[in-house]
CSV table of C-alpha atoms in Angstrom, one decimal:
chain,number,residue,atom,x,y,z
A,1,UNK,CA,-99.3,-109.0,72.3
A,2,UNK,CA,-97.4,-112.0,70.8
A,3,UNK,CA,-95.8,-110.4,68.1
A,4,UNK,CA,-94.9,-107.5,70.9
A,5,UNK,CA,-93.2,-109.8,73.0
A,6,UNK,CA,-91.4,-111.6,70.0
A,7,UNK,CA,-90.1,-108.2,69.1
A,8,UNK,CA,-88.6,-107.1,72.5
A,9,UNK,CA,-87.1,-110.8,72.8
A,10,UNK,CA,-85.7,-110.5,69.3
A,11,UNK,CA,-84.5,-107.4,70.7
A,12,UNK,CA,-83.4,-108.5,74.0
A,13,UNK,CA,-81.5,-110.7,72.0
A,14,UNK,CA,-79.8,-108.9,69.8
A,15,UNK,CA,-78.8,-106.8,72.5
A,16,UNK,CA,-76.9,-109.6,74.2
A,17,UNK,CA,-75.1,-111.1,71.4
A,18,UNK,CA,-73.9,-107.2,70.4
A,19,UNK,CA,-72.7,-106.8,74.2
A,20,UNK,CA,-70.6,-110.3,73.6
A,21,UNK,CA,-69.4,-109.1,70.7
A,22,UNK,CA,-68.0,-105.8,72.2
A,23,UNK,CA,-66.3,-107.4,74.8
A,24,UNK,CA,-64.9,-110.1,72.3
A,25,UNK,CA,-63.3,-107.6,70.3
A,26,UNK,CA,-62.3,-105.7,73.9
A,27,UNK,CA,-60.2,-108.9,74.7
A,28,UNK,CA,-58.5,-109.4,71.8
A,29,UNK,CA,-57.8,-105.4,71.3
A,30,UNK,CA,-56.0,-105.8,74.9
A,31,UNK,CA,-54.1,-109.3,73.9
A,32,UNK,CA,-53.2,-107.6,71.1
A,33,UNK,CA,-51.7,-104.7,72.6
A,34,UNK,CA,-49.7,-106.7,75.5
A,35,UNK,CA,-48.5,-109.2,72.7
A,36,UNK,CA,-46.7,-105.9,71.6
A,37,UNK,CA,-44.8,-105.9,75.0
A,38,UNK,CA,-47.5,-102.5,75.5
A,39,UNK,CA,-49.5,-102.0,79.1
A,40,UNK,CA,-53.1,-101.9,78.7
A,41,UNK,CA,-54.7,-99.9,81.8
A,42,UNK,CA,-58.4,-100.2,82.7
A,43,UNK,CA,-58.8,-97.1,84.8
A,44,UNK,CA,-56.4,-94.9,85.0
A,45,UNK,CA,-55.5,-92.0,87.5
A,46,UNK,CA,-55.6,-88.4,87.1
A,47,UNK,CA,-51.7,-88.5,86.6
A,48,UNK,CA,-52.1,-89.8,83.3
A,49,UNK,CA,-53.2,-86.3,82.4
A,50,UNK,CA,-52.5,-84.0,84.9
A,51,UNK,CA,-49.3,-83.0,83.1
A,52,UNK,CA,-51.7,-81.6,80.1
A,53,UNK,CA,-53.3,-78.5,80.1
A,54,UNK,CA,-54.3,-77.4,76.5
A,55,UNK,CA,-57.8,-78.5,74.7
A,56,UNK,CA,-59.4,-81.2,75.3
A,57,UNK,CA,-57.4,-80.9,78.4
A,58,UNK,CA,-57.3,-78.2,80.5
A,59,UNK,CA,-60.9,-77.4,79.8
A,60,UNK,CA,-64.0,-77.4,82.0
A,61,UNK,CA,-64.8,-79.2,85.4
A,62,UNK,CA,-65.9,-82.5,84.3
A,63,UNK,CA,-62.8,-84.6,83.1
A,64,UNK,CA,-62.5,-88.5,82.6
A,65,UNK,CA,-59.6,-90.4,81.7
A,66,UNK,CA,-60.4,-93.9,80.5
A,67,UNK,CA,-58.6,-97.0,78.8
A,68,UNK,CA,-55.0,-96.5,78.3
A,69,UNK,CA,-52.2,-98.0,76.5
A,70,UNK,CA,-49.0,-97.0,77.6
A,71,UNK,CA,-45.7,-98.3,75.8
A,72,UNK,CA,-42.6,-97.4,73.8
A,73,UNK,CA,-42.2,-96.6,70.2
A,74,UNK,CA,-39.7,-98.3,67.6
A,75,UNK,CA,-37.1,-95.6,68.4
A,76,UNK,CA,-37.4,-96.0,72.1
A,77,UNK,CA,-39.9,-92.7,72.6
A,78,UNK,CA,-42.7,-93.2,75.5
A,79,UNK,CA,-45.8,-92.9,74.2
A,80,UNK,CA,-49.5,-93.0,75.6
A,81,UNK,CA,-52.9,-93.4,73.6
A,82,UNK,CA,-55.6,-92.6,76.3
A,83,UNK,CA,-59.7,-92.1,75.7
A,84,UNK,CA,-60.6,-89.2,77.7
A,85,UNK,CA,-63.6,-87.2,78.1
A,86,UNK,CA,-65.1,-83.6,79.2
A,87,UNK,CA,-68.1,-81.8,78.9
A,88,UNK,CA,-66.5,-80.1,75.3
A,89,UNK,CA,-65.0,-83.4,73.4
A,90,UNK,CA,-64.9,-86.9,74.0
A,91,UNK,CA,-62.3,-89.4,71.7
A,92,UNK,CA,-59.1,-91.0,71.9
A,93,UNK,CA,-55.9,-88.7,72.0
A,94,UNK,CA,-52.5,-90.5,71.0
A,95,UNK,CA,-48.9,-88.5,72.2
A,96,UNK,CA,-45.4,-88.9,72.2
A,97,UNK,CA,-42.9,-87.5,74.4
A,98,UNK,CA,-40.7,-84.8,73.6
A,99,UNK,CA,-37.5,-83.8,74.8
A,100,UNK,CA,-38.5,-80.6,76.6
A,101,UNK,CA,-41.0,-79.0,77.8
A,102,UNK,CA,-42.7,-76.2,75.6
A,103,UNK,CA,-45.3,-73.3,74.7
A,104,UNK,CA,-48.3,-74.4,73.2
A,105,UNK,CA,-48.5,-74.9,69.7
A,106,UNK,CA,-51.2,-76.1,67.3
A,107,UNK,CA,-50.8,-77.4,63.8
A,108,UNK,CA,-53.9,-78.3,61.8
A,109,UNK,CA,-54.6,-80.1,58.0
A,110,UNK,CA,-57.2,-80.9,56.4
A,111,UNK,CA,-60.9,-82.1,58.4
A,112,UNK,CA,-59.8,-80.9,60.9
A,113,UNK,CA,-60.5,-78.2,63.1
A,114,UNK,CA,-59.4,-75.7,65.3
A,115,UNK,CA,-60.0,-77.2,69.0
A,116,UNK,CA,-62.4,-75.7,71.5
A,117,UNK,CA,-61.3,-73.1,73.6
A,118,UNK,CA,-58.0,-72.5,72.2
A,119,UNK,CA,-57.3,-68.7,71.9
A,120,UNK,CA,-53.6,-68.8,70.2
A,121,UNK,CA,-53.6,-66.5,67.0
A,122,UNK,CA,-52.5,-67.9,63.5
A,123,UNK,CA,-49.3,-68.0,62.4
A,124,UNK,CA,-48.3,-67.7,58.8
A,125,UNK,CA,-47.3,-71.3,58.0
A,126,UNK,CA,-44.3,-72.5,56.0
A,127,UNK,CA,-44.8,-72.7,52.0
A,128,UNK,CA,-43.2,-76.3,52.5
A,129,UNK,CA,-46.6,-77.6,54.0
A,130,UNK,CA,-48.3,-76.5,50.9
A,131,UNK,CA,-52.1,-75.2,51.2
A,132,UNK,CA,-54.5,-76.6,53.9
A,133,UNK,CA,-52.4,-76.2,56.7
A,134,UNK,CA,-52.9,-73.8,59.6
A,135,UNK,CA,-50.8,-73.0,62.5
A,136,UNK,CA,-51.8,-71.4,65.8
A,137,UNK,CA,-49.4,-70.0,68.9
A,138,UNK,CA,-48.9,-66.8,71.1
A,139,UNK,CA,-45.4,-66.8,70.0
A,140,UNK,CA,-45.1,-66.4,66.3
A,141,UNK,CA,-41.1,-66.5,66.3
A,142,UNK,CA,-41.4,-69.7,68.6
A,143,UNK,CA,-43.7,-71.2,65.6
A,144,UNK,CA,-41.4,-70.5,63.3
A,145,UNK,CA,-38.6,-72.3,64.7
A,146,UNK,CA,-40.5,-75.3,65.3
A,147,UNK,CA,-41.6,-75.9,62.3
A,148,UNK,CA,-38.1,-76.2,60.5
A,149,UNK,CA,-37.7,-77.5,56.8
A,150,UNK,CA,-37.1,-80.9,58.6
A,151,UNK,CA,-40.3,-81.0,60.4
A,152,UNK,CA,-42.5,-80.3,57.2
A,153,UNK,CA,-41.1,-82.8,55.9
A,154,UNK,CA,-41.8,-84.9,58.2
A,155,UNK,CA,-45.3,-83.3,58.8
A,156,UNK,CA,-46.3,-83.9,55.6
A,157,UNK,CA,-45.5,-87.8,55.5
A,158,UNK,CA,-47.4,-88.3,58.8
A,159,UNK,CA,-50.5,-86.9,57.0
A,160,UNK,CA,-50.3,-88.8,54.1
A,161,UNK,CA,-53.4,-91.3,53.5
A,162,UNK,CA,-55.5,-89.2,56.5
A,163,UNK,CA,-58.3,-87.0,56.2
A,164,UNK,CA,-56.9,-84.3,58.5
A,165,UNK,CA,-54.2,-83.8,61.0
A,166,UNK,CA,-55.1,-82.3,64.3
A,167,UNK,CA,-51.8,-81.6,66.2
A,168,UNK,CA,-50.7,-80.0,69.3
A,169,UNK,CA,-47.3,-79.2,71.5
A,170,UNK,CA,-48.8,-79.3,75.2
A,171,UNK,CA,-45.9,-79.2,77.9
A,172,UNK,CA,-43.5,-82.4,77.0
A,173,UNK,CA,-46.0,-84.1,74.6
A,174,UNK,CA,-46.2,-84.1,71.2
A,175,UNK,CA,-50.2,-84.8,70.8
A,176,UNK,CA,-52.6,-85.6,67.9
A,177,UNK,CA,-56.3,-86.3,68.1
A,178,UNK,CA,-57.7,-89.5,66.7
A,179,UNK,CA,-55.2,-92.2,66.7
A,180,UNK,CA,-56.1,-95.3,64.8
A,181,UNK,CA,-56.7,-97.2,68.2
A,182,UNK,CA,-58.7,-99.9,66.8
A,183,UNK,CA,-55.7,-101.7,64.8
A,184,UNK,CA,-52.8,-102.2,66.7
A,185,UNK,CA,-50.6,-102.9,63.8
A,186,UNK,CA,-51.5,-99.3,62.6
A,187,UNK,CA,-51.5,-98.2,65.5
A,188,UNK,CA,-47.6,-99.0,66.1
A,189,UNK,CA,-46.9,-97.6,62.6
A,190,UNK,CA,-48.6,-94.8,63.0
A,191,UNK,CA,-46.9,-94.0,66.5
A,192,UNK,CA,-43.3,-94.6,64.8
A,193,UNK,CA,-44.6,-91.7,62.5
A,194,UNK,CA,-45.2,-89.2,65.2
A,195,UNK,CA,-42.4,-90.4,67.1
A,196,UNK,CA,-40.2,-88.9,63.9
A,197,UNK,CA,-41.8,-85.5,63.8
A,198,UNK,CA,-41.2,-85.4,67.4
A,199,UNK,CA,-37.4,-86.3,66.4
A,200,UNK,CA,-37.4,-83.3,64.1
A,201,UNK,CA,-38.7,-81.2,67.0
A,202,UNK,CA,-36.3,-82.2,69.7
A,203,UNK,CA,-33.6,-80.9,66.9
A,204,UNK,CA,-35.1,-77.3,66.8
A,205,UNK,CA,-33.0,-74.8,68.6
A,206,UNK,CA,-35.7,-74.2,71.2
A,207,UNK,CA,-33.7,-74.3,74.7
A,208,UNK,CA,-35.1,-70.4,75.3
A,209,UNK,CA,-38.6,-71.5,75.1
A,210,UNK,CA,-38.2,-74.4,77.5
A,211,UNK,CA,-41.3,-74.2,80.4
A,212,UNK,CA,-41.0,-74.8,83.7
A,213,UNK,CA,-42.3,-78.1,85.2
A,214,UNK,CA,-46.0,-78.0,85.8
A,215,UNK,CA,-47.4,-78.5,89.5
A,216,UNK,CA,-48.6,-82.0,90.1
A,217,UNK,CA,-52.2,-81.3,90.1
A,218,UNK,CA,-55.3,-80.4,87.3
A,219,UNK,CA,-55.0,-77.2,85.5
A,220,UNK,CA,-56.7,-75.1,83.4
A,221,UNK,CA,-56.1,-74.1,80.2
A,222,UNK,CA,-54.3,-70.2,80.0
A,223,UNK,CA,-54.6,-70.2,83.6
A,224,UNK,CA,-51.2,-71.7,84.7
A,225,UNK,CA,-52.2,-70.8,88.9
A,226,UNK,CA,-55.9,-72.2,89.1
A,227,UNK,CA,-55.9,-75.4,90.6
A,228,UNK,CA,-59.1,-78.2,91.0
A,229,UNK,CA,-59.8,-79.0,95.2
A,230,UNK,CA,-62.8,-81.1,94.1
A,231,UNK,CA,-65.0,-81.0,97.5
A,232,UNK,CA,-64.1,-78.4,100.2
A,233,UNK,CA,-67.2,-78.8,102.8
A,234,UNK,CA,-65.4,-76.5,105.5
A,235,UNK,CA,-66.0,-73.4,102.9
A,236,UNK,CA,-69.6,-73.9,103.7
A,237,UNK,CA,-68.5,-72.0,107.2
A,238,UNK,CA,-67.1,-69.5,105.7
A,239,UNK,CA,-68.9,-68.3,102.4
A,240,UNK,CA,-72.0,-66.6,101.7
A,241,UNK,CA,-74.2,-69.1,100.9
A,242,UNK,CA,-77.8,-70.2,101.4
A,243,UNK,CA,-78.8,-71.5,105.3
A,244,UNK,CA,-81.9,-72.8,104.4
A,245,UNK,CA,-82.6,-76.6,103.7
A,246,UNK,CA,-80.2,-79.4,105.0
A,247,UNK,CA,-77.6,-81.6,103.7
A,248,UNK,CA,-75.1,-78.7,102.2
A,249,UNK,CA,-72.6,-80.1,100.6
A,250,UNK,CA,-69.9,-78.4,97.9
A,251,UNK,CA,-69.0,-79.9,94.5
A,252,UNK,CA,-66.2,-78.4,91.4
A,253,UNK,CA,-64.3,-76.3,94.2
A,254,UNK,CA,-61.4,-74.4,92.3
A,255,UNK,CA,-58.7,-72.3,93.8
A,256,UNK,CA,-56.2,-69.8,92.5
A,257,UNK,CA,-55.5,-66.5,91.2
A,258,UNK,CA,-54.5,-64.6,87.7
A,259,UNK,CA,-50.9,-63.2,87.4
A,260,UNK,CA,-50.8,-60.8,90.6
A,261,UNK,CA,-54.9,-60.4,90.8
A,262,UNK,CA,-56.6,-60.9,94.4
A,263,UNK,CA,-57.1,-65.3,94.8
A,264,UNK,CA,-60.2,-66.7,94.6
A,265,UNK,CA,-62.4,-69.6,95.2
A,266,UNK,CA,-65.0,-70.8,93.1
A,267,UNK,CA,-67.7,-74.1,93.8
A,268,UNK,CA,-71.1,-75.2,93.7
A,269,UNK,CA,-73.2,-75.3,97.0
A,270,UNK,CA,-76.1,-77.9,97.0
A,271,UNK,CA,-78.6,-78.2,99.6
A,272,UNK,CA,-82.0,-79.7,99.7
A,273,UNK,CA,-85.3,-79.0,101.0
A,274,UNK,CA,-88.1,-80.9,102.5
A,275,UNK,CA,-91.7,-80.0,102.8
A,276,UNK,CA,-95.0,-82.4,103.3
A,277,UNK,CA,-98.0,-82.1,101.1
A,278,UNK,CA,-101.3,-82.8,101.5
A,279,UNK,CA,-104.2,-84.2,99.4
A,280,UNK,CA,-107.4,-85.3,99.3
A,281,UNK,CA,-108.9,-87.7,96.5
A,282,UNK,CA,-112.4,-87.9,95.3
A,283,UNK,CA,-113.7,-90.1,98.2
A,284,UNK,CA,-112.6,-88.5,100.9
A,285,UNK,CA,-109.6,-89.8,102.1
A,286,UNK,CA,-106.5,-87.9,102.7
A,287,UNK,CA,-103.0,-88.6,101.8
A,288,UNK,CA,-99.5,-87.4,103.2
A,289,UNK,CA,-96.4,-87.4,101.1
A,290,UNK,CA,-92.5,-86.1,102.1
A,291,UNK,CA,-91.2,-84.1,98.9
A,292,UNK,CA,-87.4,-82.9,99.1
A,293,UNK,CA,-86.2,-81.1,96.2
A,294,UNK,CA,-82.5,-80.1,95.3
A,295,UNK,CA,-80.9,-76.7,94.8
A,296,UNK,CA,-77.4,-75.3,93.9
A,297,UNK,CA,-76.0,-71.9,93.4
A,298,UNK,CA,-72.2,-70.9,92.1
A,299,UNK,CA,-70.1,-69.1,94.5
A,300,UNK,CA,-67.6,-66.8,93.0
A,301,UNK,CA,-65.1,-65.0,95.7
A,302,UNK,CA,-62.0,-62.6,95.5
A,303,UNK,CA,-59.5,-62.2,98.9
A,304,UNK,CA,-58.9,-58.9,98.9
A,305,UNK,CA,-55.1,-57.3,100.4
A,306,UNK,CA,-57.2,-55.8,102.7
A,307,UNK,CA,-60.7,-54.8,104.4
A,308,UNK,CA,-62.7,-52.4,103.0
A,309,UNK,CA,-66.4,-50.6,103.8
A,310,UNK,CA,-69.3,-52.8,102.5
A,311,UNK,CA,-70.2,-51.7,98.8
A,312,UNK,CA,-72.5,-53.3,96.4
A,313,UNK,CA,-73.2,-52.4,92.3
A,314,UNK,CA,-75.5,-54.3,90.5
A,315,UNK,CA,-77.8,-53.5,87.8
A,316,UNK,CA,-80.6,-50.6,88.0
A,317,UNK,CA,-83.0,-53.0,89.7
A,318,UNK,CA,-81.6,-54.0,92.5
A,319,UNK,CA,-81.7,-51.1,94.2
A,320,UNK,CA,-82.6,-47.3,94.5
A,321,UNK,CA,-78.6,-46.7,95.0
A,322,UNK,CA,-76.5,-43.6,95.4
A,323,UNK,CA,-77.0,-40.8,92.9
A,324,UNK,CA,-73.8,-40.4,91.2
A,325,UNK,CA,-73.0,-37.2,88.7
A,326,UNK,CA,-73.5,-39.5,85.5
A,327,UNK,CA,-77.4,-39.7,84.9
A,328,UNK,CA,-76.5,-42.9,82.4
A,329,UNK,CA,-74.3,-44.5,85.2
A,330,UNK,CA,-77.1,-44.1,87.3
A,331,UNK,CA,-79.8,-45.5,84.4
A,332,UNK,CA,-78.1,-48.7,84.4
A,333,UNK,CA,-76.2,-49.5,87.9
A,334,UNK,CA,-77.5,-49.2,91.7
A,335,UNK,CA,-74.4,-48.7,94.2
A,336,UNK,CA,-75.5,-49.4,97.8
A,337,UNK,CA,-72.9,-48.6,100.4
A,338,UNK,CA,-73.1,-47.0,103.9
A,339,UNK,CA,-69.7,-45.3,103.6
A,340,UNK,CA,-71.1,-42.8,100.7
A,341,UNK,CA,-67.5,-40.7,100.7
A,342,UNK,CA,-65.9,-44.5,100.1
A,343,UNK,CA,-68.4,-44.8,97.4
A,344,UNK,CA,-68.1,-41.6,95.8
A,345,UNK,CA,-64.1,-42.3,95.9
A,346,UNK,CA,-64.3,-45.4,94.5
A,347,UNK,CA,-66.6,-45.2,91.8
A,348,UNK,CA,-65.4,-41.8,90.3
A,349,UNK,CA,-65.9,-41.0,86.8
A,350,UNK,CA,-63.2,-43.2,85.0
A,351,UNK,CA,-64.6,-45.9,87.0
A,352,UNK,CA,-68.3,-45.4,86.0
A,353,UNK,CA,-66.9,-45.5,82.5
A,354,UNK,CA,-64.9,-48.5,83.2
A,355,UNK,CA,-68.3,-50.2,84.5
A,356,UNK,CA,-70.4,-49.0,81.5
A,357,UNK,CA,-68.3,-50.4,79.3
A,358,UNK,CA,-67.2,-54.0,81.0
A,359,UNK,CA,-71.2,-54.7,81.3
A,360,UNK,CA,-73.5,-55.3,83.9
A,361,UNK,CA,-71.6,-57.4,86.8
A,362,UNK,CA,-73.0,-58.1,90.0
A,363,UNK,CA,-70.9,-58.1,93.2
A,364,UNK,CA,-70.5,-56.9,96.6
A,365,UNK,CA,-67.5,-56.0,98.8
A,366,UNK,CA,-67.7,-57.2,102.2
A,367,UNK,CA,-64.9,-56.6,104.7
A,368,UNK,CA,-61.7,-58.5,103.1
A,369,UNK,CA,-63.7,-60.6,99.7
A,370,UNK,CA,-65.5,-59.2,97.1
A,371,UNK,CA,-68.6,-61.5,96.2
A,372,UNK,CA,-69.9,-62.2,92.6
A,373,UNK,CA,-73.0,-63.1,91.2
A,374,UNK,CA,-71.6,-65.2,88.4
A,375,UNK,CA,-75.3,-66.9,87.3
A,376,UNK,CA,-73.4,-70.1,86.3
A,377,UNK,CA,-70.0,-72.1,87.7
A,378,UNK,CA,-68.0,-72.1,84.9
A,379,UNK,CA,-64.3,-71.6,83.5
A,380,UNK,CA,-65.6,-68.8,81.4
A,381,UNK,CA,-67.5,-67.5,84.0
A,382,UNK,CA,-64.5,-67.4,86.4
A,383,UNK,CA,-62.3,-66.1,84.3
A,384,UNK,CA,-64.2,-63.1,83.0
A,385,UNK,CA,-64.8,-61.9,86.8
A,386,UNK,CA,-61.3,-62.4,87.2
A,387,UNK,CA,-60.0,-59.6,84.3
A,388,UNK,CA,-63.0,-57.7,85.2
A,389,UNK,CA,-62.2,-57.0,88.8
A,390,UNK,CA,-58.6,-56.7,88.1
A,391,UNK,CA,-60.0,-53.8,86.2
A,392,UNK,CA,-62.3,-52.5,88.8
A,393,UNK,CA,-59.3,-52.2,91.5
A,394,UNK,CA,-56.9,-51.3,89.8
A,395,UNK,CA,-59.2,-48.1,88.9
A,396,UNK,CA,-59.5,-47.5,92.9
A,397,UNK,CA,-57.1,-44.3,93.5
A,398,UNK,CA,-53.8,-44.9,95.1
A,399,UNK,CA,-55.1,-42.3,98.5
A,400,UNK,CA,-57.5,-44.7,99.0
A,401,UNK,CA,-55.6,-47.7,99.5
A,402,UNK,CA,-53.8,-46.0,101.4
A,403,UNK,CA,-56.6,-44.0,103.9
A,404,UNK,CA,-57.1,-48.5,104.2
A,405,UNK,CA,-54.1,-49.2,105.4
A,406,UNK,CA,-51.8,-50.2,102.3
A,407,UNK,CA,-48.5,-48.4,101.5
A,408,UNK,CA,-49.7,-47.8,97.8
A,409,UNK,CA,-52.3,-49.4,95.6
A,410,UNK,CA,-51.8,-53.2,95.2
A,411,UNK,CA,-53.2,-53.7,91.9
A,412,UNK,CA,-51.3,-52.0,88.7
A,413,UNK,CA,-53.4,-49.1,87.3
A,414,UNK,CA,-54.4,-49.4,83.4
A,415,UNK,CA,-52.5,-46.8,81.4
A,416,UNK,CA,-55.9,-44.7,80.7
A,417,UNK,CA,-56.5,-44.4,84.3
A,418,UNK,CA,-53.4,-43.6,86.1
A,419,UNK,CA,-53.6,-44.2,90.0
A,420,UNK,CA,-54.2,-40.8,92.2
């Protein structure tokens, strides 16, 4: 028992005098950095982001901006080094502020890797980089005049003496991954460097490409018109979610819409429950305990232009459904509606292919929403019922928007299944 407690005080210890060190080192990083005439912010607000919408921005619910240094480079260019993390990558992000506002753009050497989430295709790049350089955009003519002669060059001497480069174009910042936060010196140098390819960029002939000036609020990555609420309790009222239990409560709440698809609202309901248990112990005597227990589910709905008949597909399973011409439509999906003729117009045969091929989604219509079963509240998962039911209505005939109300069908019909 001696030697055990000798251990955890030795321990004890050690964690103590690590803790001092940390914070010694803490001080004298932030003396260092306001010595340089930089600001040094503890916590800083979502605006120090909120501008930023490709990976690691841009990405997932759970976002965290930390310590900050905020200053000027040699050459007069704002710059920022912040520490940020999200449920897909956590580190320290340097930038430097362009000139204008631009299409995303990802440049890559070495290590490093291609960033999660990022869905831009890859661009030939320049022979002047020479080999182990990749470049991604959605805009291959936009690459190319971005990365002139001049910014190689310059590309290539901000490399030098690292293991990889891991570079990105995100609105007005020029941003890499990874800054060498820990020295300040090198940190300033290295800043001055990045500050020079942004230079070289600024000089590109790139006025057609120039962005329009992001709303002041969190956004999502390839999803320019979602927007974070964050807690939206009233929705409770309105929604279909579970009654049971007490103390409801709504967490994540996203708004918005893709291009000119229905809008949406997306969140996690909690509740709890409470029930009291019983036992009795060997001897007799009884004892009463309270147990509560937590609970969420993701709610996934779509505003529709207007109401419709109740109609539900899920997957063969959750119901005996509506027989419909198609024995393997009928294998795999239930329909449930009590309009059949609205059924039968809606899911017509284009439609049932439509469905066999997008997979099995759950969802219900019900008067002006249509209600997903999403299994998880994600960006992913919000995104894919999104293109899918963009899909679904704009595979609804144009008479029957019409018998609803509509002077023609509100969603545009895919070219292999022109509106009736």
């Amino acid at each position: 028992m001696m030697i055990v407690g000798l251990v955890l005080a030795v321990l004890v210890a050690a964690g103590i005098v690590l803790g001092i060190v940390a914070l010694v080192r803490r001080q004298r990083f932030i003396s260092s950095v306001r010595k340089r005439g930089w600001t040094f912010v503890n916590t800083p607000g979502w605006d120090s982001v909120a501008r930023l919408g490709n990976p690691p921005f841009g990405i997932g619910f759970n976002r965290k901006p930390d310590d900050q240094v905020i200053g000027v480079t040699m050459s007069g260019r704002p710059f920022q080094v912040i520490e940020y993390k999200s449920d897909h990558w956590s580190g320290w992000v340097g930038m430097v502020q362009l000139s204008r506002r631009l299409p995303e753009l990802w440049i890559t050497s070495g290590s490093a890797t291609t960033r999660y989430g990022v869905s831009a295709h890859v661009v030939p790049a320049p022979a002047q980089l020479g080999a182990g350089w990749q470049i991604g955009a959605r805009d291959t003519a936009y690459a190319q005049t971005v990365v002139t002669p001049e910014v190689c060059a310059q590309l290539t001497g901000f490399a030098a003496g690292q293991a990889g480069v891991n570079l990105s174009v995100d609105c007005d910042q020029l941003i890499v991954l990874d800054p060498p936060r820990k020295d300040v010196d090198k940190l300033a140098a290295w800043l001055d460097q990045l500050a020079s390819v942004a230079a070289r960029i600024d000089a590109a002939p790139l006025d057609q490409w120039i962005q329009p000036e992001p709303p002041d609020r969190l956004t999502f990555y390839q999803h320019p018109d979602w927007y974070w609420v964050g807690v939206e309790d009233s929705l409770l009222e309105v929604t279909p979610v579970n009654r049971g239990g007490h103390g409801h409560s709504t967490s994540d709440v996203i708004r918005g819409r893709d291009g000119d698809g229905p809008p949406f609202v997306a969140f996690t309901h909690h509740w709890k429950t409470t029930r009291t248990e019983t036992s009795t112990d060997s001897e007799g005597r009884t004892t009463t305990r309270t147990v509560t227990e937590n609970h969420s589910e993701p709610i996934l709905g779509f505003q529709l232009p207007v109401r419709m008949p109740d109609l539900q597909v899920g997957r063969k399973g959750f119901g005996s459904g509506i027989s419909f011409e198609s024995e393997a439509f009928n294998k795999r999906f239930a329909v449930n509606a009590r309009d059949t003729k609205f059924a039968y117009d809606v899911i017509h045969p284009r439609q049932m292919e439509y469905l066999m091929t997008a997979g099995a989604y759950t969802f219900r219509i019900e008067a002006d929403w249509v209600w997903f079963s999403p299994g998880e509240h994600s960006q992913p998962a919000i995104a894919a019922s999104s293109a899918f039911l963009y899909g679904f209505l704009g595979r609804i005939p144009r008479f029957v928007w019409r018998n609803l109300g509509l002077p023609d069908a509100p969603y545009a019909a895919p070219e292999s299944a022109p509106a009736l």
